[in-house]
PDB file of C-alpha atoms in Angstrom:
ATOM      1  CA  MET A   1     -65.653 -12.502  42.352  1.00 70.00           C
ATOM      2  CA  PHE A   2     -69.013 -14.255  40.069  1.00 79.00           C
ATOM      3  CA  MET A   3     -66.152 -16.710  38.973  1.00 79.00           C
ATOM      4  CA  GLN A   4     -65.141 -17.264  42.696  1.00 80.00           C
ATOM      5  CA  ALA A   5     -69.174 -18.426  43.212  1.00 82.00           C
ATOM      6  CA  GLY A   6     -68.567 -20.304  39.819  1.00 83.00           C
ATOM      7  CA  PHE A   7     -65.946 -22.189  41.255  1.00 79.00           C
ATOM      8  CA  ALA A   8     -67.435 -22.943  44.120  1.00 82.00           C
ATOM      9  CA  PHE A   9     -70.205 -24.410  42.463  1.00 83.00           C
ATOM     10  CA  LEU A  10     -68.127 -26.670  39.975  1.00 84.00           C
ATOM     11  CA  GLU A  11     -66.099 -27.932  42.931  1.00 82.00           C
ATOM     12  CA  ALA A  12     -69.198 -28.584  45.145  1.00 84.00           C
ATOM     13  CA  GLY A  13     -70.815 -30.651  41.818  1.00 87.00           C
ATOM     14  CA  LEU A  14     -67.968 -32.556  41.247  1.00 83.00           C
ATOM     15  CA  THR A  15     -67.071 -33.863  45.314  1.00 85.00           C
ATOM     16  CA  ARG A  16     -69.588 -35.520  47.331  1.00 88.00           C
ATOM     17  CA  MET A  17     -72.453 -34.507  49.469  1.00 88.00           C
ATOM     18  CA  LYS A  18     -70.809 -34.300  52.700  1.00 86.00           C
ATOM     19  CA  ASN A  19     -67.956 -31.870  51.382  1.00 83.00           C
ATOM     20  CA  VAL A  20     -70.081 -29.516  49.662  1.00 86.00           C
ATOM     21  CA  GLY A  21     -70.025 -26.999  52.766  1.00 87.00           C
ATOM     22  CA  HIS A  22     -66.440 -27.339  53.457  1.00 84.00           C
ATOM     23  CA  ILE A  23     -65.817 -26.377  49.371  1.00 84.00           C
ATOM     24  CA  ALA A  24     -67.815 -23.567  49.959  1.00 85.00           C
ATOM     25  CA  ALA A  25     -66.118 -22.081  53.295  1.00 87.00           C
ATOM     26  CA  LYS A  26     -62.627 -22.636  51.620  1.00 87.00           C
ATOM     27  CA  ASN A  27     -63.814 -20.849  48.550  1.00 85.00           C
ATOM     28  CA  VAL A  28     -64.782 -17.988  50.696  1.00 88.00           C
ATOM     29  CA  LEU A  29     -61.829 -18.212  52.700  1.00 90.00           C
ATOM     30  CA  ILE A  30     -59.542 -18.158  50.140  1.00 88.00           C
ATOM     31  CA  PHE A  31     -61.243 -14.768  48.773  1.00 89.00           C
ATOM     32  CA  THR A  32     -60.789 -13.346  52.239  1.00 91.00           C
ATOM     33  CA  ILE A  33     -57.103 -14.510  52.568  1.00 92.00           C
ATOM     34  CA  CYS A  34     -55.973 -13.391  49.308  1.00 90.00           C
ATOM     35  CA  SER A  35     -57.822 -10.276  49.620  1.00 88.00           C
ATOM     36  CA  LEU A  36     -55.442  -9.766  52.419  1.00 90.00           C
ATOM     37  CA  VAL A  37     -52.536 -10.463  51.438  1.00 90.00           C
ATOM     38  CA  TYR A  38     -53.010  -8.787  48.124  1.00 86.00           C
ATOM     39  CA  TYR A  39     -53.543  -5.568  50.020  1.00 85.00           C
ATOM     40  CA  LEU A  40     -50.624  -5.880  52.174  1.00 86.00           C
ATOM     41  CA  VAL A  41     -47.802  -6.920  50.102  1.00 85.00           C
ATOM     42  CA  GLY A  42     -49.046  -7.646  46.714  1.00 83.00           C
ATOM     43  CA  TYR A  43     -50.020  -4.323  45.733  1.00 80.00           C
ATOM     44  CA  GLY A  44     -46.498  -2.869  46.322  1.00 80.00           C
ATOM     45  CA  ILE A  45     -44.961  -5.923  44.598  1.00 81.00           C
ATOM     46  CA  ALA A  46     -46.715  -5.281  41.513  1.00 78.00           C
ATOM     47  CA  PHE A  47     -47.139  -1.421  41.076  1.00 75.00           C
ATOM     48  CA  GLY A  48     -45.318   0.261  43.712  1.00 72.00           C
ATOM     49  CA  ASP A  49     -42.901   2.857  42.651  1.00 73.00           C
ATOM     50  CA  GLY A  50     -39.267   1.960  42.911  1.00 71.00           C
ATOM     51  CA  GLY A  51     -38.095  -0.975  42.931  1.00 65.00           C
ATOM     52  CA  ASN A  52     -35.952  -2.645  40.213  1.00 67.00           C
ATOM     53  CA  GLY A  53     -38.116  -2.926  37.076  1.00 63.00           C
ATOM     54  CA  LEU A  54     -39.169  -6.279  38.313  1.00 68.00           C
ATOM     55  CA  PHE A  55     -40.760  -5.944  41.891  1.00 71.00           C
ATOM     56  CA  GLY A  56     -41.903  -2.733  43.111  1.00 70.00           C
ATOM     57  CA  GLY A  57     -40.102  -1.073  46.209  1.00 71.00           C
ATOM     58  CA  GLY A  58     -42.890   0.706  47.658  1.00 73.00           C
ATOM     59  CA  GLY A  59     -46.883   1.187  47.867  1.00 74.00           C
ATOM     60  CA  PHE A  60     -47.514  -1.202  50.279  1.00 80.00           C
ATOM     61  CA  ALA A  61     -51.225  -1.494  52.085  1.00 82.00           C
ATOM     62  CA  PRO A  62     -52.366   1.555  50.028  1.00 79.00           C
ATOM     63  CA  ASP A  63     -54.570   4.077  51.344  1.00 78.00           C
ATOM     64  CA  ALA A  64     -57.931   5.162  50.147  1.00 76.00           C
ATOM     65  CA  ASP A  65     -56.757   7.667  48.345  1.00 75.00           C
ATOM     66  CA  THR A  66     -54.547   6.076  46.508  1.00 73.00           C
ATOM     67  CA  LEU A  67     -57.205   3.495  45.372  1.00 73.00           C
ATOM     68  CA  LEU A  68     -59.747   6.147  44.631  1.00 71.00           C
ATOM     69  CA  ALA A  69     -57.575   8.254  42.227  1.00 70.00           C
ATOM     70  CA  ILE A  70     -59.530   8.556  38.786  1.00 60.00           C
ATOM     71  CA  GLY A  71     -56.994   8.162  36.218  1.00 59.00           C
ATOM     72  CA  ALA A  72     -54.268   7.660  38.532  1.00 63.00           C
ATOM     73  CA  GLU A  73     -50.845   6.002  38.183  1.00 64.00           C
ATOM     74  CA  PRO A  74     -50.651   2.725  37.843  1.00 61.00           C
ATOM     75  CA  PHE A  75     -54.071   2.692  35.978  1.00 60.00           C
ATOM     76  CA  SER A  76     -53.615   5.822  34.325  1.00 60.00           C
ATOM     77  CA  TRP A  77     -54.692   3.995  30.512  1.00 62.00           C
ATOM     78  CA  PHE A  78     -58.553   4.252  32.394  1.00 62.00           C
ATOM     79  CA  ALA A  79     -59.066   7.648  32.059  1.00 68.00           C
ATOM     80  CA  ALA A  80     -62.166   7.715  34.032  1.00 71.00           C
ATOM     81  CA  VAL A  81     -62.240   4.421  35.892  1.00 70.00           C
ATOM     82  CA  PRO A  82     -60.910   4.686  39.160  1.00 74.00           C
ATOM     83  CA  ALA A  83     -57.885   2.945  40.911  1.00 73.00           C
ATOM     84  CA  ALA A  84     -59.553   0.739  42.722  1.00 77.00           C
ATOM     85  CA  ALA A  85     -61.557  -1.033  39.665  1.00 79.00           C
ATOM     86  CA  GLY A  86     -58.110  -2.062  38.344  1.00 77.00           C
ATOM     87  CA  TYR A  87     -56.943  -2.988  42.209  1.00 80.00           C
ATOM     88  CA  MET A  88     -60.180  -5.176  42.608  1.00 84.00           C
ATOM     89  CA  PHE A  89     -59.507  -6.928  39.375  1.00 86.00           C
ATOM     90  CA  GLU A  90     -56.274  -7.624  40.272  1.00 86.00           C
ATOM     91  CA  VAL A  91     -57.555  -9.013  43.715  1.00 89.00           C
ATOM     92  CA  VAL A  92     -60.106 -11.350  42.053  1.00 89.00           C
ATOM     93  CA  PHE A  93     -57.559 -12.346  39.700  1.00 88.00           C
ATOM     94  CA  ALA A  94     -55.506 -13.616  42.192  1.00 89.00           C
ATOM     95  CA  ALA A  95     -58.236 -15.215  44.115  1.00 89.00           C
ATOM     96  CA  VAL A  96     -59.560 -17.097  41.072  1.00 88.00           C
ATOM     97  CA  SER A  97     -55.956 -18.527  40.369  1.00 88.00           C
ATOM     98  CA  LEU A  98     -55.294 -19.847  43.932  1.00 87.00           C
ATOM     99  CA  ALA A  99     -58.981 -21.217  43.551  1.00 84.00           C
ATOM    100  CA  ILE A 100     -58.191 -23.196  40.855  1.00 84.00           C
ATOM    101  CA  VAL A 101     -55.113 -24.601  42.506  1.00 85.00           C
ATOM    102  CA  TRP A 102     -56.970 -25.276  45.746  1.00 80.00           C
ATOM    103  CA  GLY A 103     -59.757 -26.792  43.799  1.00 77.00           C
ATOM    104  CA  ALA A 104     -57.814 -29.697  42.561  1.00 77.00           C
ATOM    105  CA  MET A 105     -57.399 -30.846  46.236  1.00 75.00           C
ATOM    106  CA  ALA A 106     -60.926 -31.149  46.891  1.00 74.00           C
ATOM    107  CA  GLU A 107     -61.540 -34.422  48.755  1.00 72.00           C
ATOM    108  CA  ARG A 108     -57.858 -35.296  48.952  1.00 70.00           C
TER     109      ARG A 108
END
């Protein structure tokens, strides 16, 4: 989440003063939308059970027990870390990727 703030500062520094508020609001909006979409759809596609090996077939909108399980699938390689930590890493990674792409459209 610190990278989101870093990209907000970078984009704000590269734009004119009148657009700084717009850039900051855009980055907050990106993180909010990306968090919701990844929760509802992305987690199931990335880590869902079933499916065809490329896309997951289940696990959309995971419940709290799934995200708070320690050492459970699909993050079983972290023996002492809750799955929510891996989930948040994936959410932030997706949000930063979106911020980089949308940052190219500043003042356009």
